[in-house]
Amino acid sequence: MTTRVFVPRDTTALSLGANKIATLIQAEAASRGLDIEVVRNGSRGLFWLEPLVEVQTPEGRIGFGPLSTDDIAALFDERFQEGQQSHPASVGLVEEIPYLKNQQRLTFVRAGITDPVSLEDYTSHDGYKGLKNALQLSGQQIVDEVKTSGLRGRGGAAFPTGIKWQTVLDAPGEQKYIVCNADEGDSGSFADRLVMECDPFMLIEGMTIAGLAINASQGYIYLRSEYPVAHEILKQAIATAYEHGYLGKNILGSKRQFDLEVRLGAGAYICGEETSLLDSLEGKRGLVRAKPPLPAIVGLFGNPTIVNNVLSLAAIPYILDKGGQAYADYGIGRSRGTLPVQLAGNVKRGGLVELAFGMPLSQLMNEFGGGTRSGRPLKAVQVGGPLGAYLPEQQWDTLIDYEGFSAEKAVLGHGGVVMFDDTVDMGEQARFAMEFCEFESCGKCTPCRIGATRGVEVIDRIRTGENQEMNWQLLEDLCDTMVDGSLCAMGGMTPFPVQSVMTFFPDELRSARQE
Amino acid sequence: MTTSGQWRMEGVRDIIHGLKHKPGALLPILHAIQDHIGYIPESTIPVIAEEMLLTRAEVHGVISFYHHFRTHPTGRHIVEICRAEACQSVGSRALEKHAKTTLGIDFAETTACGSVTLEPVYCLGNCATGPSVRIDANIYGKVSTTRFDELIADCRDAMREVS
Ligand SMILES: Cc1cc2nc3c(=O)[nH]c(=O)nc-3n(C[C@H](O)[C@H](O)[C@H](O)COP(=O)(O)O)c2cc1C
Ligand code: SF4
Ligand code: FES
């Protein structure tokens, strides 16, 4: 009987040598005359175990990781292919690993289990059930289901998705668009990438349902050019969906049309901002547009457009399959459903942790993350990307919840958690926030374009001890100006990490470290 | 991907003709040209402008807005080092310094032998296993200085095979 061995093909597994391992396993199996099929699955998101190789056994899938190419011959010697767990890299039944078992995966149910480009795998694991339901519903009924779910946009601003869809549904216009924001520029974020690399049909299904809801016949995925693996996998999945009637002129024989295309960004963080993204899709410089009008009313090529983050759209198939209420049953307060948190940076067990809202940040970092990778004390945590505040220890008990984070002058954003140990120089981090804004500003408004440049200069003066008190005051004013006077959150939120350093780590900003 | 030298304007026109019917075709066209030639030669700008009914200044404006597009040839390999926060927390600043020192170049420069162009990148989505480096279409994780040197040696070997 053929033994199935799984070797992941997501960016992280590949970045740690998964392709070589897959080749070696094949070669070793051939030379030993073993009947082994190597399946390239997605990743489970347990990145500290990657490359994580799994073997199918009657009891379930048994994992071995993290593996290096040197381990492969020994794996076979220990007869891993028969489910023997004597190799030191054995982690036992993968689904029993507490990190995975203790999650509440609604969006990431299939990640790592299936072959991402196998439509058959997708449909045999509940895929396309949501679409089949949606095809029986009116646009309004679909929108109502999304409203019931309480889903809020996962791209950062946490705007209620159902209300956005309602606006587009109600907007007059023959041509409407669905645009998926797959620009995922935030450092510490990889959940969008994982959706696209591990379960691309889920995103395609979510977008198709959105198209049915508002009667849009065309969708675009705006993907950052930094994601070559996601690009390949998406293109392959889209082609397969077309071949099997899940995309195109006559979706599953319903006479409804939905076409989908991936468009590549070109290395501009600001193009994750939805109006800049639309300009970029139109073939222009990615300048931010003034709002109103909202993209929901005047969006792509001037037409009503839904712009949603990958995770927002990826939540839709579940909602249309199990019902909005099933999704809303998870979470706390106004944060309903689950958030795929991404543990990144200096973390021992980095990866994707999908949980209902309401878990304390500290529990995530300790129970799941296991503390820092370096083993040194944790010092600060940046949540929500480069525009998010640095949280000092006294804020680590904050619950994962949009309102809870706002109350701490922090943002949950896209759920990226970047941990820093005590070797970090917080003054350097504050400077970087301004430097990044200077590099990535679209240049349309002065507080951001000029402010970021001045910010770097003023921080440098403070750090070299030049007129320190006066420059400190100047930095405070500059931050206020940027917050109040910027057209978009790029300039408007860049001060958040800076101000958090000024509040919680003032001494490190005042004195540049001597090297 | 990064080829050097040989390209014809006819090829560029073919690329444009193949894509210009798409709504908002300019970015796909620029990507296709850069993938084909390795960069977007200045001399193609008037052709792109003419075909797309834009001014040269408009085409230039779009190219210069995006960090990914470039109008000059690169080395045989493009080595991008992640400079974003998650990689900073695990030593990317030291890696960046090491890279610049050992290669003897700054960002946006090419080694004298023509094998490597160094570029910054802000996150490769590989943030739990940094420091991260991208070389052409491949992304590498947990890149120590030793690992970096090995990867660069591969770039140089590959160059020798070509020449
Ligand atoms: C500077 C900046 C960068 C952004 N980057 C992203 C991004 O990479 N991905 C994303 O989905 N949203 C990003 N956003 C938020 C989008 O503007 C928008 O709110 C989002 O795409 C809406 O989708 P959602 O409602 O599903 O979250 C960014 C916003 C700003 C101001
Ligand atoms: S705040 Fe910055 S990025 Fe946003 S519109 Fe103004 S200049 Fe552009
Ligand atoms: S911060 Fe370096 S890969 Fe994300």
XYZ file of C-alpha atoms and ligand atoms in Angstrom:
721
model
C 0.000 0.000 0.000
C 1.188 3.493 -0.789
C 2.253 5.510 2.226
C 1.454 9.189 2.091
C 4.109 11.551 3.394
C 3.384 15.256 3.656
C 6.023 17.931 3.122
C 4.701 21.506 3.339
C 5.177 24.020 0.564
C 4.407 27.338 2.241
C 7.019 30.104 2.204
C 8.256 29.424 5.722
C 8.708 25.688 5.225
C 10.429 26.396 1.907
C 12.622 29.045 3.526
C 13.914 26.336 5.846
C 14.629 23.791 3.147
C 11.358 21.881 2.578
C 11.968 21.400 -1.144
C 15.283 19.684 -0.585
C 13.709 17.498 2.061
C 10.903 16.495 -0.279
C 13.421 15.557 -2.969
C 15.528 13.576 -0.527
C 12.527 11.668 0.798
C 11.563 10.716 -2.720
C 15.094 9.627 -3.567
C 15.525 7.682 -0.336
C 12.177 5.930 -0.818
C 13.127 4.997 -4.368
C 16.510 3.626 -3.379
C 14.918 1.544 -0.622
C 12.171 0.351 -2.929
C 9.425 1.827 -0.759
C 6.039 2.834 -2.088
C 5.770 6.408 -0.866
C 3.733 9.267 -2.247
C 5.003 12.709 -1.272
C 2.146 15.195 -0.946
C 2.995 18.880 -0.833
C 0.542 20.159 1.753
C 0.164 23.636 3.181
C 1.651 24.462 6.557
C -0.112 23.938 9.863
C 1.335 27.291 10.879
C 3.438 25.721 13.632
C 6.499 27.424 12.303
C 8.915 26.467 15.026
C 8.483 22.870 13.839
C 9.072 23.583 10.168
C 10.065 21.815 8.091
C 7.461 19.495 9.615
C 7.087 16.231 7.738
C 4.007 14.129 8.442
C 3.241 10.523 7.677
C -0.263 9.149 7.363
C -0.988 6.237 9.723
C -4.252 4.526 10.664
C -4.144 6.455 13.981
C -3.661 9.824 12.296
C -0.784 11.865 10.980
C 2.505 11.612 12.841
C 4.875 14.541 12.626
C 8.637 14.954 12.537
C 10.181 18.365 12.881
C 12.025 20.574 12.645
C 13.948 18.493 10.151
C 17.123 19.152 8.281
C 18.374 17.384 5.188
C 20.796 15.401 7.376
C 17.883 13.711 9.148
C 16.307 11.986 6.199
C 18.331 8.777 6.001
C 17.936 8.293 9.759
C 14.184 8.834 9.488
C 13.985 5.898 7.121
C 16.345 3.838 9.278
C 13.943 4.394 12.160
C 11.069 3.413 9.849
C 9.155 6.646 10.211
C 7.155 5.645 7.147
C 5.582 2.875 9.218
C 4.609 5.344 11.903
C 7.535 4.514 14.200
C 8.208 7.441 16.502
C 11.719 6.617 17.644
C 13.420 9.358 15.638
C 14.300 12.241 18.006
C 12.414 14.751 15.818
C 9.122 12.910 16.303
C 6.361 15.099 17.680
C 3.739 12.356 17.754
C 0.241 12.843 16.463
C 0.214 16.335 14.992
C -3.390 17.045 15.907
C -2.561 16.307 19.536
C 0.140 18.958 19.774
C -1.312 21.382 22.367
C -0.372 24.415 20.245
C -2.696 23.111 17.545
C -5.231 21.267 19.645
C -5.934 24.297 21.852
C -6.791 26.536 18.914
C -10.256 27.324 17.607
C -9.697 27.099 13.904
C -12.627 28.242 11.818
C -10.683 29.889 9.004
C -7.584 27.732 9.208
C -9.381 24.379 9.523
C -7.794 22.932 6.419
C -4.384 24.601 6.609
C -1.665 22.002 6.470
C -4.139 19.164 6.151
C -4.876 19.482 2.456
C -2.918 19.909 -0.728
C -3.615 23.605 -1.380
C -4.108 23.225 -5.118
C -6.280 20.116 -4.942
C -9.891 21.055 -5.548
C -10.853 17.555 -4.540
C -9.163 17.970 -1.163
C -10.979 21.248 -0.729
C -14.444 19.951 -1.507
C -13.958 16.815 0.573
C -13.146 19.036 3.579
C -16.336 21.155 3.510
C -15.083 23.420 0.727
C -17.630 25.160 -1.521
C -20.549 24.332 0.776
C -20.898 28.038 1.538
C -21.052 28.895 -2.149
C -23.710 26.274 -2.780
C -25.823 27.798 -0.019
C -25.195 31.299 -1.285
C -26.425 30.340 -4.750
C -29.833 29.657 -3.199
C -29.989 33.055 -1.489
C -30.704 36.593 -2.608
C -27.974 39.201 -2.373
C -29.693 40.741 0.623
C -29.927 37.392 2.385
C -26.185 36.841 1.951
C -25.441 40.304 3.301
C -27.751 39.661 6.248
C -25.880 36.479 7.088
C -22.606 38.398 7.097
C -24.168 41.049 9.343
C -25.340 38.361 11.751
C -21.808 36.990 11.966
C -20.592 40.289 13.426
C -17.478 39.967 11.231
C -15.333 43.095 11.254
C -12.671 43.813 8.675
C -9.448 42.036 9.542
C -7.240 44.406 7.540
C -6.824 46.808 10.432
C -9.701 49.244 10.673
C -12.186 46.612 11.973
C -15.111 48.094 10.057
C -18.202 45.828 10.083
C -18.068 43.798 6.893
C -21.840 43.363 6.574
C -22.394 47.110 6.642
C -19.750 47.653 3.979
C -21.405 45.041 1.777
C -24.816 46.622 2.349
C -23.497 49.978 1.159
C -22.185 48.431 -2.047
C -25.352 46.402 -2.544
C -27.436 49.567 -2.227
C -25.169 51.704 -4.411
C -26.543 52.190 -7.925
C -24.370 50.905 -10.746
C -24.232 48.168 -13.368
C -20.598 47.270 -12.811
C -19.380 46.539 -9.297
C -16.142 44.988 -8.106
C -14.771 42.772 -5.391
C -11.203 43.634 -4.496
C -9.223 41.504 -2.118
C -6.539 43.362 -0.260
C -3.641 40.924 -0.191
C -0.964 43.543 0.277
C -0.168 42.288 3.805
C 2.610 44.779 4.393
C 2.675 44.670 8.187
C 5.785 43.184 9.664
C 4.783 40.297 11.885
C 1.865 39.350 9.655
C 1.613 36.212 7.616
C -1.964 35.040 8.033
C -3.032 36.315 4.613
C -0.079 34.582 3.049
C -0.982 31.359 4.820
C -4.557 31.517 3.541
C -3.324 31.964 -0.007
C -0.584 29.353 0.204
C -2.443 26.732 2.245
C -6.098 27.113 1.297
C -6.472 29.355 -1.759
C -9.870 27.966 -2.762
C -11.302 29.320 0.486
C -10.363 32.850 -0.578
C -11.688 32.253 -4.090
C -14.930 30.934 -2.610
C -15.244 33.910 -0.253
C -14.761 36.355 -3.100
C -17.237 34.502 -5.299
C -19.851 34.687 -2.543
C -19.151 38.406 -2.166
C -19.649 38.752 -5.919
C -23.002 36.980 -5.707
C -24.033 39.167 -2.761
C -23.577 42.482 -4.514
C -23.865 41.275 -8.087
C -20.286 41.945 -9.060
C -18.972 39.945 -11.973
C -15.310 40.783 -11.571
C -12.884 40.370 -8.715
C -9.223 41.232 -8.267
C -6.737 39.991 -5.738
C -4.137 42.698 -5.198
C -1.142 40.681 -4.073
C 2.153 42.099 -2.877
C 5.122 41.226 -5.073
C 7.029 40.018 -2.012
C 4.921 36.833 -2.062
C 6.128 34.763 -5.051
C 4.936 31.448 -3.591
C 1.434 32.728 -2.884
C 1.331 34.095 -6.426
C 2.093 30.712 -8.008
C -0.370 28.837 -5.826
C -3.157 31.376 -6.365
C -2.721 31.319 -10.129
C -2.870 27.544 -10.140
C -5.950 27.436 -7.908
C -7.766 30.062 -9.968
C -7.074 28.147 -13.180
C -8.429 24.976 -11.575
C -11.523 26.778 -10.312
C -12.188 27.986 -13.864
C -11.734 24.489 -15.275
C -14.311 23.084 -12.894
C -16.936 25.786 -13.248
C -16.351 27.474 -9.908
C -15.327 30.671 -11.690
C -16.368 32.119 -15.010
C -19.568 32.836 -16.853
C -21.782 30.164 -15.371
C -20.859 29.315 -11.822
C -21.977 25.750 -11.069
C -24.596 26.053 -13.786
C -26.319 29.003 -12.089
C -25.882 31.416 -15.023
C -24.170 33.740 -12.558
C -20.786 35.128 -13.563
C -17.685 35.802 -11.530
C -14.242 36.330 -12.993
C -11.136 36.589 -10.874
C -7.621 37.785 -11.543
C -4.509 38.252 -9.429
C -2.691 41.555 -9.811
C 0.749 42.126 -8.388
C 1.733 45.145 -6.352
C 5.206 46.526 -6.676
C 6.741 47.012 -3.275
C 4.819 49.927 -1.809
C 3.502 49.585 1.733
C 1.011 52.385 1.212
C -0.748 50.355 -1.481
C -2.284 48.337 1.357
C -4.355 51.417 2.140
C -7.529 50.750 0.233
C -7.758 53.903 -1.898
C -4.070 53.828 -2.754
C -4.586 50.185 -3.692
C -7.405 51.132 -6.053
C -5.266 53.753 -7.777
C -2.539 51.181 -8.140
C -4.978 48.654 -9.637
C -6.000 51.323 -12.107
C -2.397 51.518 -13.231
C -1.425 54.709 -11.461
C 0.883 55.843 -8.694
C -0.570 54.580 -5.453
C -1.689 57.904 -4.058
C -4.210 57.927 -1.234
C -7.597 59.372 -2.183
C -9.506 61.695 0.096
C -12.614 60.061 1.623
C -15.512 60.555 1.065
C -16.436 59.282 -1.398
C -16.016 55.815 0.072
C -14.699 53.069 -2.214
C -17.992 51.306 -1.527
C -19.640 54.017 -3.622
C -16.867 55.325 -5.871
C -14.255 52.615 -5.964
C -12.366 50.834 -8.719
C -12.651 52.702 -12.036
C -15.240 54.871 -10.300
C -17.604 51.997 -9.554
C -19.005 50.641 -6.267
C -16.389 48.313 -4.834
C -15.969 46.023 -1.870
C -12.390 46.156 -0.644
C -11.759 43.509 1.975
C -8.765 41.958 3.576
C -7.889 38.320 2.779
C -8.932 37.150 6.241
C -12.285 38.929 6.062
C -13.089 37.232 2.764
C -11.671 33.918 3.962
C -14.152 33.939 6.870
C -17.102 34.109 4.478
C -17.286 30.446 3.345
C -17.620 29.325 6.977
C -20.300 31.938 7.644
C -22.337 30.899 4.619
C -21.857 27.222 5.407
C -22.499 27.154 9.145
C -24.479 30.378 9.431
C -23.609 33.844 10.713
C -24.707 32.958 14.225
C -22.273 30.045 14.438
C -19.470 32.522 13.788
C -20.861 35.150 16.159
C -20.998 32.552 18.942
C -17.245 32.994 19.289
C -15.674 36.128 20.712
C -16.337 38.855 23.254
C -18.070 42.237 23.183
C -18.119 43.699 19.725
C -15.247 41.507 18.552
C -17.020 38.442 17.205
C -15.605 35.273 15.784
C -11.955 34.314 15.771
C -8.733 36.160 15.116
C -5.788 34.386 13.560
C -3.008 35.847 15.684
C 0.491 35.666 14.300
C 3.302 35.149 16.805
C 6.460 36.578 15.302
C 9.833 38.093 15.958
C 11.817 36.909 18.939
C 9.490 34.069 19.903
C 10.313 30.490 20.755
C 7.258 28.935 19.131
C 6.290 31.301 16.381
C 3.324 30.643 14.171
C -0.342 31.075 13.583
C -2.766 30.835 16.500
C -6.434 31.171 15.626
C -8.581 31.761 18.676
C -11.867 33.364 19.601
C -11.386 36.985 20.659
C -10.868 37.442 24.385
C -7.615 35.655 25.179
C -5.062 37.778 27.099
C -2.044 38.712 25.014
C 0.310 37.379 27.707
C -1.287 33.949 27.576
C -0.738 33.836 23.831
C 2.883 34.838 24.149
C 3.613 32.414 26.983
C 1.401 29.362 26.575
C 1.580 29.294 22.827
C 4.698 31.315 22.104
C 6.755 29.858 24.949
C 8.536 33.161 25.562
C 11.423 34.496 23.527
C 13.517 32.485 21.093
C 16.691 33.848 22.672
C 15.552 32.721 26.125
C 16.143 36.254 27.420
C 13.439 38.274 29.176
C 10.724 39.732 26.981
C 10.834 43.509 26.937
C 8.348 44.958 24.462
C 5.754 43.753 22.012
C 4.604 45.498 18.881
C 1.100 44.468 17.928
C -0.666 45.421 14.699
C 2.251 46.153 12.413
C 4.598 49.102 11.976
C 1.890 51.604 12.892
C 1.098 49.827 16.154
C 2.295 50.812 19.616
C 5.032 48.996 21.532
C 3.474 47.447 24.597
C 5.487 47.298 27.816
C 4.957 44.593 30.421
C 2.122 46.374 32.241
C -0.005 46.111 29.088
C 0.533 42.460 28.304
C -2.625 41.374 30.063
C -4.743 43.257 27.527
C -7.328 40.968 25.979
C -7.295 40.295 22.264
C -10.238 42.536 21.432
C -10.478 45.649 19.238
C -11.926 47.864 21.959
C -9.574 46.529 24.622
C -6.577 47.476 22.519
C -7.931 50.940 21.674
C -8.371 51.585 25.376
C -4.626 51.040 25.772
C -3.858 53.399 22.878
C -2.749 50.351 20.962
C -4.114 48.602 17.896
C -4.848 44.987 17.187
C -4.659 45.692 13.473
C -4.139 42.550 11.478
C -3.153 40.528 14.525
C 0.610 40.427 14.108
C 2.468 40.142 17.434
C 6.171 40.956 17.266
C 8.128 40.130 20.401
C 11.420 41.746 21.433
C 13.807 40.595 24.149
C 15.776 42.863 26.475
C 18.566 43.462 23.971
C 16.302 45.735 21.932
C 17.110 49.439 21.853
C 13.683 51.076 22.030
C 15.070 54.416 20.884
C 16.187 52.709 17.711
C 12.694 51.257 17.272
C 11.092 54.702 17.609
C 13.488 56.049 15.020
C 12.678 53.189 12.667
C 8.960 53.978 12.837
C 9.658 57.448 11.431
C 12.220 56.130 8.959
C 9.709 53.601 7.623
C 7.087 56.305 7.196
C 9.600 58.475 5.369
C 10.366 55.581 3.026
C 6.776 54.523 2.427
C 4.798 57.792 2.509
C 2.810 58.346 -0.666
C 3.760 61.986 -0.417
C 0.322 63.443 -0.855
C 0.080 65.373 2.408
C 2.638 67.457 4.273
C 2.328 66.227 7.872
C 3.323 62.750 6.756
C 5.759 63.505 3.950
C 7.720 66.201 5.748
C 6.821 65.120 9.268
C 8.438 61.709 8.952
C 11.703 63.201 7.686
C 11.709 65.725 10.529
C 10.826 62.954 12.930
C 13.970 61.025 12.078
C 16.079 64.173 12.452
C 14.565 65.182 15.772
C 14.954 61.692 17.198
C 18.595 61.683 16.109
C 19.117 64.991 17.923
C 17.455 63.710 21.051
C 19.589 60.605 20.971
C 22.826 62.514 20.609
C 21.813 64.803 23.468
C 21.419 67.953 21.407
C 18.996 70.429 23.044
C 17.280 67.413 24.443
C 14.311 68.954 26.247
C 13.478 71.308 23.407
C 13.690 68.550 20.839
C 11.595 66.268 23.023
C 8.883 68.920 23.031
C 9.285 69.285 19.278
C 8.833 65.545 18.807
C 5.676 65.627 20.907
C 4.265 68.437 18.783
C 5.316 66.728 15.589
C 3.532 63.542 16.616
C 0.368 65.498 17.406
C 0.532 67.235 14.037
C 0.935 63.964 12.201
C -1.910 62.318 14.123
C -4.287 65.229 13.578
C -3.264 66.458 10.151
C -2.538 63.391 8.015
C -4.867 62.287 5.286
C -4.554 58.580 6.089
C -3.393 56.310 8.869
C 0.132 56.042 7.471
C 1.006 59.493 8.724
C -1.796 59.403 11.276
C -0.592 56.333 13.128
C 3.174 56.379 12.638
C 3.366 58.406 15.873
C 1.782 55.534 17.870
C 4.910 53.430 18.175
C 6.952 56.603 18.742
C 4.675 57.904 21.482
C 4.599 54.514 23.175
C 8.390 54.594 23.386
C 8.280 58.182 24.700
C 5.807 57.124 27.386
C 7.150 53.762 28.454
C 10.825 53.762 27.503
C 11.835 57.459 27.671
C 15.361 56.784 28.900
C 16.195 54.644 25.915
C 15.078 57.353 23.549
C 17.163 59.927 25.402
C 20.425 58.076 25.152
C 21.706 56.411 22.032
C 23.443 53.194 22.888
C 27.208 53.248 22.519
C 28.532 50.399 20.421
C 14.788 36.051 -14.342
C 17.412 38.745 -14.385
C 18.837 38.428 -17.833
C 21.378 40.915 -19.067
C 22.032 42.561 -22.351
C 19.926 40.951 -25.030
C 16.451 42.318 -25.621
C 14.589 43.828 -28.515
C 12.044 46.620 -28.585
C 9.816 44.308 -30.626
C 9.619 42.002 -27.645
C 8.557 44.922 -25.476
C 5.845 45.845 -27.958
C 4.629 42.262 -27.978
C 4.369 42.317 -24.192
C 2.385 45.544 -24.296
C 0.066 44.277 -27.028
C -0.585 41.136 -25.043
C -1.696 43.049 -21.964
C -2.964 46.489 -22.917
C -6.582 45.360 -23.295
C -6.764 44.723 -19.562
C -8.297 47.408 -17.382
C -5.525 49.204 -15.501
C -2.890 47.408 -17.571
C 0.120 49.563 -16.757
C 1.386 47.674 -13.704
C 1.028 44.240 -15.330
C 2.923 45.619 -18.350
C 5.724 47.056 -16.240
C 6.016 43.770 -14.339
C 6.146 41.791 -17.557
C 8.841 44.011 -19.034
C 10.932 43.860 -15.874
C 10.521 40.085 -15.637
C 11.594 39.784 -19.257
C 14.572 42.135 -19.305
C 15.474 42.372 -15.638
C 14.699 46.081 -15.496
C 12.682 48.661 -17.385
C 15.084 50.391 -19.800
C 14.581 54.153 -20.130
C 14.275 53.674 -23.881
C 11.096 51.637 -23.430
C 9.315 54.476 -21.654
C 8.363 56.425 -24.815
C 7.082 53.198 -26.342
C 5.004 52.340 -23.280
C 3.684 55.900 -23.187
C 2.702 55.850 -26.841
C 0.979 52.480 -26.634
C -0.880 53.353 -23.441
C -1.866 56.880 -24.512
C 0.015 58.370 -21.588
C 2.728 60.977 -21.365
C 6.281 59.874 -20.712
C 6.167 61.791 -17.463
C 3.162 59.755 -16.359
C 4.862 56.456 -17.106
C 7.995 57.648 -15.394
C 5.969 58.789 -12.417
C 4.456 55.352 -11.991
C 7.784 53.541 -12.332
C 9.477 55.789 -9.804
C 6.638 55.500 -7.285
C 7.109 51.754 -6.776
C 10.205 50.422 -5.035
C 10.046 47.199 -7.035
C 10.529 48.788 -10.447
C 13.949 49.863 -11.634
C 15.301 51.454 -14.753
C 18.845 50.135 -14.519
C 20.311 46.665 -14.959
C 21.090 44.683 -11.830
C 23.579 42.019 -10.941
C 22.801 38.410 -11.806
C 21.115 37.899 -8.478
C 19.023 40.247 -6.421
C 19.599 39.762 -2.727
C 16.983 41.410 -0.538
C 17.464 41.658 3.194
C 14.404 42.145 5.349
C 14.676 45.326 7.403
C 11.286 45.173 9.128
C 10.570 44.867 12.839
C 10.112 41.123 13.311
C 13.446 40.468 11.648
C 15.021 43.311 13.639
C 14.065 41.481 16.824
C 16.200 38.511 15.826
C 19.265 40.302 14.543
C 18.584 41.585 11.036
C 20.410 44.846 11.728
C 23.621 42.913 12.349
C 22.967 40.781 9.272
C 22.489 43.888 7.161
C 25.785 45.298 8.401
C 27.531 42.000 7.735
C 26.108 41.848 4.219
C 27.198 45.359 3.342
C 30.671 44.828 4.753
C 31.367 41.459 3.189
C 29.928 42.415 -0.191
C 31.521 45.846 -0.017
C 28.375 47.566 -1.252
C 25.428 49.524 0.076
C 21.775 48.960 -0.716
C 20.882 49.522 -4.378
C 24.454 48.739 -5.436
C 25.957 45.825 -7.341
C 29.165 43.980 -6.562
C 32.048 44.658 -8.931
C 31.896 41.081 -10.229
C 28.304 41.673 -11.236
C 26.889 38.721 -9.321
C 24.843 40.434 -6.620
C 22.660 43.505 -6.249
C 21.713 44.251 -2.650
C 18.266 45.628 -1.844
C 16.260 46.295 1.305
C 12.846 44.714 1.671
C 10.193 45.409 4.286
C 8.813 42.049 5.334
C 8.640 38.831 3.361
C 5.857 37.356 5.481
C 8.372 35.003 7.057
C 8.346 36.791 10.385
C 8.371 33.837 12.792
C 11.581 32.457 11.337
C 13.708 35.511 10.652
C 16.079 37.001 9.790
C 14.696 36.597 6.299
C 16.431 37.064 2.977
C 15.119 36.770 -0.538
C 17.386 35.837 -3.408
C 15.571 36.141 -6.730
C 12.361 34.100 -6.266
C 13.559 32.159 -3.211
C 13.049 33.140 0.408
C 15.350 31.945 3.175
C 14.651 31.922 6.899
C 16.808 31.988 10.051
C 19.654 33.420 8.023
C 22.736 33.671 10.239
C 25.820 35.456 8.957
C 27.353 32.055 8.140
C 24.261 30.982 6.221
C 24.301 34.306 4.404
C 27.882 33.730 3.302
C 26.952 30.278 1.994
C 24.049 31.689 0.027
C 26.264 34.371 -1.471
C 28.879 31.780 -2.377
C 26.148 29.939 -4.294
C 25.317 33.143 -6.161
C 28.938 33.527 -7.155
C 29.300 29.873 -8.178
C 26.200 30.138 -10.297
C 27.838 33.104 -11.993
C 30.942 31.114 -12.803
C 28.862 28.382 -14.387
C 27.191 30.931 -16.631
C 30.358 32.626 -17.785
C -0.907 52.533 5.540
C -1.975 51.505 5.493
C -1.659 50.212 5.115
C -2.650 49.237 5.054
N -2.285 47.992 4.672
C -3.239 47.029 4.579
C -2.899 45.736 4.131
O -1.733 45.435 3.835
N -3.879 44.809 4.048
C -5.182 45.106 4.373
O -6.038 44.247 4.254
N -5.528 46.326 4.799
C -4.594 47.295 4.909
N -4.956 48.549 5.318
C -6.389 48.798 5.621
C -7.171 49.108 4.352
O -7.101 50.495 4.093
C -8.661 48.758 4.479
O -9.134 49.223 5.692
C -8.929 47.269 4.391
O -8.388 46.724 3.232
C -10.419 47.021 4.381
O -10.694 45.638 4.426
P -11.341 44.992 5.722
O -12.557 45.797 6.050
O -11.667 43.611 5.314
O -10.331 45.074 6.792
C -3.990 49.551 5.402
C -4.287 50.846 5.794
C -3.310 51.809 5.850
C -3.682 53.183 6.274
S -0.649 60.358 5.453
Fe 1.167 59.871 4.209
S 0.606 58.062 3.097
Fe -1.315 58.950 3.883
S -2.005 60.327 2.260
Fe -0.724 61.573 3.558
S 1.312 61.427 2.600
Fe 0.098 59.769 1.761
S 9.683 41.165 9.217
Fe 11.154 40.115 8.067
S 9.940 38.640 7.082
Fe 8.446 39.802 8.125
